[in-house]
Amino acid sequence: MQEIDKLDTIQHCLDEYMIHLGKHEIDEIEANSALAHAGVLNDDEPSPGRPLREILMRLRDSNKLPQNIIQRYGMWKIRISNSIAKMPLFYQF
């Protein structure tokens, strides 16, 4: 499976998970746990969230990381992908 196809599957699964729980943002550990529960991406027992972190780092390094996924202070934050504007908004005064 290509990286982009895998990313689409991951985002769809995480969007459904966050909408079901009523959350707007989750971290990579909770996201990887949800993906493992759905059977999309296995989790690493000694280091929870590691498989997802590795995918996100590869996407960041290749400049293909979506806008709804950011890294703050060493932790990855994932938001619902539909809540991000697709293009910049300009306000007229």
Tab-separated table of N, CA, C and O in Angstrom:
chain	number	residue	atom	x	y	z
A	1	MET	N	0.840	-1.174	0.000
A	1	MET	CA	0.000	0.000	0.000
A	1	MET	C	0.886	1.236	0.000
A	1	MET	O	1.839	1.327	0.755
A	2	GLN	N	0.556	2.205	-0.843
A	2	GLN	CA	1.348	3.412	-0.909
A	2	GLN	C	1.094	4.266	0.322
A	2	GLN	O	0.085	4.134	1.009
A	3	GLU	N	2.032	5.170	0.569
A	3	GLU	CA	1.959	6.030	1.752
A	3	GLU	C	0.699	6.903	1.729
A	3	GLU	O	0.049	7.093	2.751
A	4	ILE	N	0.323	7.424	0.554
A	4	ILE	CA	-0.846	8.294	0.452
A	4	ILE	C	-2.134	7.502	0.693
A	4	ILE	O	-3.047	7.974	1.381
A	5	ASP	N	-2.219	6.293	0.149
A	5	ASP	CA	-3.399	5.457	0.384
A	5	ASP	C	-3.522	5.104	1.857
A	5	ASP	O	-4.616	5.095	2.420
A	6	LYS	N	-2.392	4.794	2.478
A	6	LYS	CA	-2.390	4.472	3.905
A	6	LYS	C	-2.823	5.684	4.728
A	6	LYS	O	-3.570	5.555	5.683
A	7	LEU	N	-2.364	6.870	4.334
A	7	LEU	CA	-2.733	8.084	5.048
A	7	LEU	C	-4.234	8.348	4.939
A	7	LEU	O	-4.866	8.736	5.920
A	8	ASP	N	-4.816	8.145	3.768
A	8	ASP	CA	-6.258	8.332	3.608
A	8	ASP	C	-7.049	7.376	4.499
A	8	ASP	O	-8.018	7.772	5.137
A	9	THR	N	-6.609	6.135	4.561
A	9	THR	CA	-7.275	5.145	5.412
A	9	THR	C	-7.130	5.523	6.883
A	9	THR	O	-8.096	5.442	7.652
A	10	ILE	N	-5.950	5.950	7.274
A	10	ILE	CA	-5.694	6.352	8.663
A	10	ILE	C	-6.562	7.544	9.030
A	10	ILE	O	-7.200	7.557	10.089
A	11	GLN	N	-6.591	8.566	8.165
A	11	GLN	CA	-7.386	9.757	8.476
A	11	GLN	C	-8.872	9.441	8.567
A	11	GLN	O	-9.552	9.938	9.454
A	12	HIS	N	-9.369	8.608	7.675
A	12	HIS	CA	-10.787	8.249	7.705
A	12	HIS	C	-11.126	7.520	9.006
A	12	HIS	O	-12.142	7.818	9.653
A	13	CYS	N	-10.285	6.598	9.399
A	13	CYS	CA	-10.516	5.835	10.626
A	13	CYS	C	-10.456	6.743	11.858
A	13	CYS	O	-11.295	6.645	12.755
A	14	LEU	N	-9.471	7.644	11.896
A	14	LEU	CA	-9.338	8.536	13.051
A	14	LEU	C	-10.467	9.562	13.103
A	14	LEU	O	-10.917	9.927	14.191
A	15	ASP	N	-10.928	10.037	11.940
A	15	ASP	CA	-12.067	10.957	11.923
A	15	ASP	C	-13.303	10.289	12.516
A	15	ASP	O	-14.013	10.891	13.332
A	16	GLU	N	-13.572	9.053	12.112
A	16	GLU	CA	-14.722	8.330	12.653
A	16	GLU	C	-14.581	8.115	14.161
A	16	GLU	O	-15.555	8.242	14.902
A	17	TYR	N	-13.362	7.798	14.605
A	17	TYR	CA	-13.109	7.582	16.032
A	17	TYR	C	-13.366	8.863	16.831
A	17	TYR	O	-14.053	8.836	17.853
A	18	MET	N	-12.854	9.996	16.356
A	18	MET	CA	-13.018	11.258	17.090
A	18	MET	C	-14.473	11.726	17.071
A	18	MET	O	-14.974	12.230	18.080
A	19	ILE	N	-15.151	11.561	15.940
A	19	ILE	CA	-16.558	11.962	15.869
A	19	ILE	C	-17.400	11.093	16.809
A	19	ILE	O	-18.285	11.600	17.506
A	20	HIS	N	-17.105	9.797	16.851
A	20	HIS	CA	-17.845	8.880	17.724
A	20	HIS	C	-17.678	9.259	19.198
A	20	HIS	O	-18.638	9.172	19.977
A	21	LEU	N	-16.471	9.686	19.584
A	21	LEU	CA	-16.228	10.050	20.977
A	21	LEU	C	-16.479	11.521	21.278
A	21	LEU	O	-16.423	11.935	22.438
A	22	GLY	N	-16.727	12.332	20.248
A	22	GLY	CA	-16.977	13.757	20.455
A	22	GLY	C	-15.719	14.550	20.738
A	22	GLY	O	-15.784	15.600	21.375
A	23	LYS	N	-14.585	14.074	20.266
A	23	LYS	CA	-13.313	14.782	20.467
A	23	LYS	C	-12.946	15.552	19.204
A	23	LYS	O	-13.341	15.192	18.106
A	24	HIS	N	-12.165	16.614	19.386
A	24	HIS	CA	-11.696	17.399	18.255
A	24	HIS	C	-10.222	17.166	17.972
A	24	HIS	O	-9.756	17.443	16.867
A	25	GLU	N	-9.495	16.676	18.976
A	25	GLU	CA	-8.049	16.498	18.828
A	25	GLU	C	-7.586	15.352	19.720
A	25	GLU	O	-8.061	15.205	20.851
A	26	ILE	N	-6.662	14.532	19.186
A	26	ILE	CA	-6.079	13.434	19.959
A	26	ILE	C	-4.576	13.425	19.711
A	26	ILE	O	-4.086	14.038	18.766
A	27	ASP	N	-3.853	12.712	20.570
A	27	ASP	CA	-2.409	12.587	20.380
A	27	ASP	C	-2.091	11.288	19.648
A	27	ASP	O	-2.974	10.487	19.359
A	28	GLU	N	-0.816	11.087	19.344
A	28	GLU	CA	-0.425	9.937	18.524
A	28	GLU	C	-0.594	8.610	19.257
A	28	GLU	O	-0.842	7.581	18.623
A	29	ILE	N	-0.498	8.600	20.568
A	29	ILE	CA	-0.648	7.357	21.324
A	29	ILE	C	-2.101	6.881	21.273
A	29	ILE	O	-2.380	5.714	21.007
A	30	GLU	N	-3.022	7.798	21.516
A	30	GLU	CA	-4.438	7.443	21.436
A	30	GLU	C	-4.826	7.087	20.002
A	30	GLU	O	-5.610	6.161	19.767
A	31	ALA	N	-4.262	7.812	19.033
A	31	ALA	CA	-4.567	7.542	17.626
A	31	ALA	C	-4.079	6.163	17.211
A	31	ALA	O	-4.795	5.416	16.551
A	32	ASN	N	-2.851	5.807	17.599
A	32	ASN	CA	-2.315	4.497	17.239
A	32	ASN	C	-3.098	3.384	17.930
A	32	ASN	O	-3.323	2.325	17.353
A	33	SER	N	-3.555	3.626	19.152
A	33	SER	CA	-4.371	2.647	19.854
A	33	SER	C	-5.705	2.433	19.126
A	33	SER	O	-6.163	1.290	18.978
A	34	ALA	N	-6.322	3.519	18.659
A	34	ALA	CA	-7.579	3.408	17.914
A	34	ALA	C	-7.368	2.686	16.585
A	34	ALA	O	-8.194	1.877	16.178
A	35	LEU	N	-6.248	2.961	15.926
A	35	LEU	CA	-5.948	2.300	14.654
A	35	LEU	C	-5.678	0.812	14.858
A	35	LEU	O	-6.063	-0.016	14.035
A	36	ALA	N	-5.019	0.466	15.960
A	36	ALA	CA	-4.765	-0.943	16.259
A	36	ALA	C	-6.076	-1.669	16.569
A	36	ALA	O	-6.270	-2.811	16.156
A	37	HIS	N	-6.964	-0.996	17.275
A	37	HIS	CA	-8.266	-1.590	17.597
A	37	HIS	C	-9.089	-1.818	16.327
A	37	HIS	O	-9.826	-2.806	16.232
A	38	ALA	N	-8.960	-0.916	15.340
A	38	ALA	CA	-9.685	-1.041	14.073
A	38	ALA	C	-8.996	-1.998	13.105
A	38	ALA	O	-9.562	-2.348	12.077
A	39	GLY	N	-7.764	-2.404	13.412
A	39	GLY	CA	-7.038	-3.327	12.553
A	39	GLY	C	-6.334	-2.668	11.393
A	39	GLY	O	-5.945	-3.329	10.439
A	40	VAL	N	-6.128	-1.351	11.449
A	40	VAL	CA	-5.485	-0.616	10.363
A	40	VAL	C	-3.967	-0.586	10.531
A	40	VAL	O	-3.228	-0.767	9.569
A	41	LEU	N	-3.499	-0.362	11.754
A	41	LEU	CA	-2.067	-0.233	12.028
A	41	LEU	C	-1.770	-0.839	13.394
A	41	LEU	O	-2.389	-0.455	14.387
A	42	ASN	N	-0.851	-1.781	13.448
A	42	ASN	CA	-0.512	-2.414	14.719
A	42	ASN	C	0.228	-1.430	15.617
A	42	ASN	O	0.968	-0.572	15.148
A	43	ASP	N	0.028	-1.591	16.919
A	43	ASP	CA	0.704	-0.744	17.902
A	43	ASP	C	1.899	-1.494	18.466
A	43	ASP	O	1.967	-2.713	18.411
A	44	ASP	N	2.837	-0.747	19.015
A	44	ASP	CA	4.048	-1.311	19.602
A	44	ASP	C	3.878	-1.314	21.119
A	44	ASP	O	3.681	-0.265	21.731
A	45	GLU	N	3.929	-2.495	21.751
A	45	GLU	CA	3.716	-2.602	23.201
A	45	GLU	C	4.744	-1.810	24.026
A	45	GLU	O	4.362	-1.044	24.887
A	46	PRO	N	6.061	-1.995	23.791
A	46	PRO	CA	7.017	-1.261	24.631
A	46	PRO	C	6.999	0.250	24.401
A	46	PRO	O	7.294	1.022	25.303
A	47	SER	N	6.643	0.672	23.193
A	47	SER	CA	6.621	2.093	22.865
A	47	SER	C	5.304	2.429	22.161
A	47	SER	O	5.242	2.455	20.935
A	48	PRO	N	4.238	2.701	22.928
A	48	PRO	CA	2.933	2.968	22.313
A	48	PRO	C	2.974	4.178	21.385
A	48	PRO	O	3.558	5.203	21.715
A	49	GLY	N	2.375	4.041	20.217
A	49	GLY	CA	2.314	5.132	19.257
A	49	GLY	C	3.473	5.195	18.285
A	49	GLY	O	3.481	6.014	17.377
A	50	ARG	N	4.464	4.340	18.453
A	50	ARG	CA	5.671	4.409	17.623
A	50	ARG	C	5.413	4.182	16.133
A	50	ARG	O	5.948	4.939	15.311
A	51	PRO	N	4.618	3.187	15.713
A	51	PRO	CA	4.389	3.003	14.268
A	51	PRO	C	3.766	4.229	13.599
A	51	PRO	O	4.172	4.616	12.506
A	52	LEU	N	2.811	4.868	14.267
A	52	LEU	CA	2.192	6.059	13.703
A	52	LEU	C	3.181	7.223	13.682
A	52	LEU	O	3.222	7.982	12.707
A	53	ARG	N	3.977	7.379	14.734
A	53	ARG	CA	4.994	8.442	14.761
A	53	ARG	C	5.967	8.305	13.599
A	53	ARG	O	6.350	9.304	12.991
A	54	GLU	N	6.370	7.072	13.285
A	54	GLU	CA	7.308	6.861	12.181
A	54	GLU	C	6.684	7.258	10.845
A	54	GLU	O	7.354	7.871	10.006
A	55	ILE	N	5.416	6.940	10.642
A	55	ILE	CA	4.726	7.342	9.415
A	55	ILE	C	4.635	8.862	9.338
A	55	ILE	O	4.908	9.468	8.294
A	56	LEU	N	4.262	9.490	10.450
A	56	LEU	CA	4.118	10.943	10.466
A	56	LEU	C	5.458	11.646	10.241
A	56	LEU	O	5.509	12.676	9.556
A	57	MET	N	6.537	11.105	10.784
A	57	MET	CA	7.859	11.705	10.555
A	57	MET	C	8.270	11.599	9.091
A	57	MET	O	8.835	12.542	8.534
A	58	ARG	N	7.985	10.453	8.453
A	58	ARG	CA	8.299	10.316	7.027
A	58	ARG	C	7.495	11.302	6.186
A	58	ARG	O	8.018	11.909	5.246
A	59	LEU	N	6.236	11.478	6.525
A	59	LEU	CA	5.408	12.440	5.803
A	59	LEU	C	5.892	13.871	6.032
A	59	LEU	O	5.891	14.686	5.102
A	60	ARG	N	6.290	14.184	7.258
A	60	ARG	CA	6.808	15.519	7.553
A	60	ARG	C	8.090	15.793	6.790
A	60	ARG	O	8.267	16.855	6.205
A	61	ASP	N	8.976	14.800	6.741
A	61	ASP	CA	10.252	14.977	6.055
A	61	ASP	C	10.090	15.093	4.545
A	61	ASP	O	10.895	15.742	3.881
A	62	SER	N	9.055	14.460	3.982
A	62	SER	CA	8.815	14.557	2.540
A	62	SER	C	7.844	15.694	2.209
A	62	SER	O	7.444	15.841	1.067
A	63	ASN	N	7.473	16.486	3.215
A	63	ASN	CA	6.594	17.648	3.052
A	63	ASN	C	5.214	17.251	2.528
A	63	ASN	O	4.629	17.957	1.711
A	64	LYS	N	4.688	16.132	2.988
A	64	LYS	CA	3.365	15.656	2.588
A	64	LYS	C	2.417	15.538	3.781
A	64	LYS	O	1.381	14.896	3.680
A	65	LEU	N	2.760	16.145	4.880
A	65	LEU	CA	1.942	16.064	6.087
A	65	LEU	C	0.696	16.937	5.932
A	65	LEU	O	0.795	18.108	5.554
A	66	PRO	N	-0.496	16.389	6.184
A	66	PRO	CA	-1.724	17.190	6.060
A	66	PRO	C	-1.786	18.298	7.108
A	66	PRO	O	-1.108	18.240	8.137
A	67	GLN	N	-2.638	19.287	6.855
A	67	GLN	CA	-2.748	20.438	7.749
A	67	GLN	C	-3.336	20.090	9.103
A	67	GLN	O	-3.084	20.795	10.074
A	68	ASN	N	-4.108	19.028	9.183
A	68	ASN	CA	-4.759	18.705	10.448
A	68	ASN	C	-3.843	17.942	11.408
A	68	ASN	O	-4.235	17.664	12.527
A	69	ILE	N	-2.626	17.637	10.988
A	69	ILE	CA	-1.671	16.936	11.851
A	69	ILE	C	-0.470	17.845	12.078
A	69	ILE	O	0.181	18.275	11.127
A	70	ILE	N	-0.192	18.153	13.343
A	70	ILE	CA	0.940	19.024	13.663
A	70	ILE	C	1.749	18.407	14.795
A	70	ILE	O	1.262	17.557	15.535
A	71	GLN	N	2.979	18.873	14.917
A	71	GLN	CA	3.847	18.425	16.001
A	71	GLN	C	4.150	19.623	16.883
A	71	GLN	O	4.689	20.632	16.422
A	72	ARG	N	3.767	19.508	18.159
A	72	ARG	CA	4.005	20.572	19.131
A	72	ARG	C	4.792	20.020	20.303
A	72	ARG	O	4.350	19.071	20.943
A	73	TYR	N	5.943	20.613	20.557
A	73	TYR	CA	6.767	20.235	21.699
A	73	TYR	C	7.057	18.741	21.743
A	73	TYR	O	7.042	18.110	22.791
A	74	GLY	N	7.281	18.150	20.570
A	74	GLY	CA	7.629	16.741	20.481
A	74	GLY	C	6.453	15.786	20.471
A	74	GLY	O	6.638	14.590	20.321
A	75	MET	N	5.228	16.293	20.633
A	75	MET	CA	4.042	15.441	20.608
A	75	MET	C	3.238	15.748	19.363
A	75	MET	O	3.111	16.905	18.971
A	76	TRP	N	2.705	14.721	18.746
A	76	TRP	CA	1.871	14.872	17.564
A	76	TRP	C	0.432	15.099	17.993
A	76	TRP	O	-0.079	14.407	18.870
A	77	LYS	N	-0.225	16.068	17.381
A	77	LYS	CA	-1.635	16.360	17.621
A	77	LYS	C	-2.384	16.172	16.314
A	77	LYS	O	-2.004	16.712	15.284
A	78	ILE	N	-3.454	15.400	16.371
A	78	ILE	CA	-4.240	15.080	15.184
A	78	ILE	C	-5.650	15.606	15.403
A	78	ILE	O	-6.303	15.267	16.391
A	79	ARG	N	-6.114	16.446	14.484
A	79	ARG	CA	-7.465	16.998	14.543
A	79	ARG	C	-8.337	16.314	13.503
A	79	ARG	O	-7.839	15.661	12.593
A	80	ILE	N	-9.630	16.521	13.601
A	80	ILE	CA	-10.552	16.001	12.595
A	80	ILE	C	-10.232	16.689	11.275
A	80	ILE	O	-10.122	17.914	11.217
A	81	SER	N	-10.074	15.907	10.221
A	81	SER	CA	-9.609	16.470	8.951
A	81	SER	C	-10.633	17.380	8.293
A	81	SER	O	-10.271	18.270	7.540
A	82	ASN	N	-11.908	17.212	8.569
A	82	ASN	CA	-12.937	18.052	7.958
A	82	ASN	C	-13.035	19.421	8.603
A	82	ASN	O	-13.672	20.307	8.051
A	83	SER	N	-12.405	19.614	9.762
A	83	SER	CA	-12.506	20.891	10.460
A	83	SER	C	-11.472	21.907	9.992
A	83	SER	O	-11.508	23.047	10.400
A	84	ILE	N	-10.570	21.507	9.113
A	84	ILE	CA	-9.531	22.395	8.617
A	84	ILE	C	-9.991	23.007	7.301
A	84	ILE	O	-10.488	22.316	6.421
A	85	ALA	N	-9.810	24.324	7.155
A	85	ALA	CA	-10.178	25.000	5.910
A	85	ALA	C	-9.286	24.515	4.783
A	85	ALA	O	-8.082	24.340	4.952
A	86	LYS	N	-9.868	24.294	3.629
A	86	LYS	CA	-9.120	23.791	2.486
A	86	LYS	C	-8.304	24.886	1.804
A	86	LYS	O	-7.329	24.617	1.145
A	87	MET	N	-8.716	26.136	1.945
A	87	MET	CA	-7.966	27.236	1.363
A	87	MET	C	-8.006	28.402	2.340
A	87	MET	O	-8.907	28.497	3.158
A	88	PRO	N	-7.011	29.290	2.259
A	88	PRO	CA	-6.997	30.414	3.201
A	88	PRO	C	-8.204	31.342	2.998
A	88	PRO	O	-8.664	31.521	1.871
A	89	LEU	N	-8.684	31.867	4.084
A	89	LEU	CA	-9.799	32.798	4.028
A	89	LEU	C	-9.273	34.224	4.122
A	89	LEU	O	-8.370	34.510	4.906
A	90	PHE	N	-9.820	35.105	3.327
A	90	PHE	CA	-9.424	36.506	3.342
A	90	PHE	C	-10.611	37.327	3.824
A	90	PHE	O	-11.708	37.218	3.283
A	91	TYR	N	-10.376	38.143	4.801
A	91	TYR	CA	-11.422	38.987	5.336
A	91	TYR	C	-11.324	40.370	4.706
A	91	TYR	O	-10.255	40.958	4.661
A	92	GLN	N	-12.447	40.880	4.235
A	92	GLN	CA	-12.478	42.214	3.671
A	92	GLN	C	-12.966	43.175	4.729
A	92	GLN	O	-13.948	42.914	5.416
A	93	PHE	N	-12.281	44.278	4.841
A	93	PHE	CA	-12.660	45.281	5.845
A	93	PHE	C	-13.329	46.430	5.183
A	93	PHE	O	-13.090	46.826	4.113
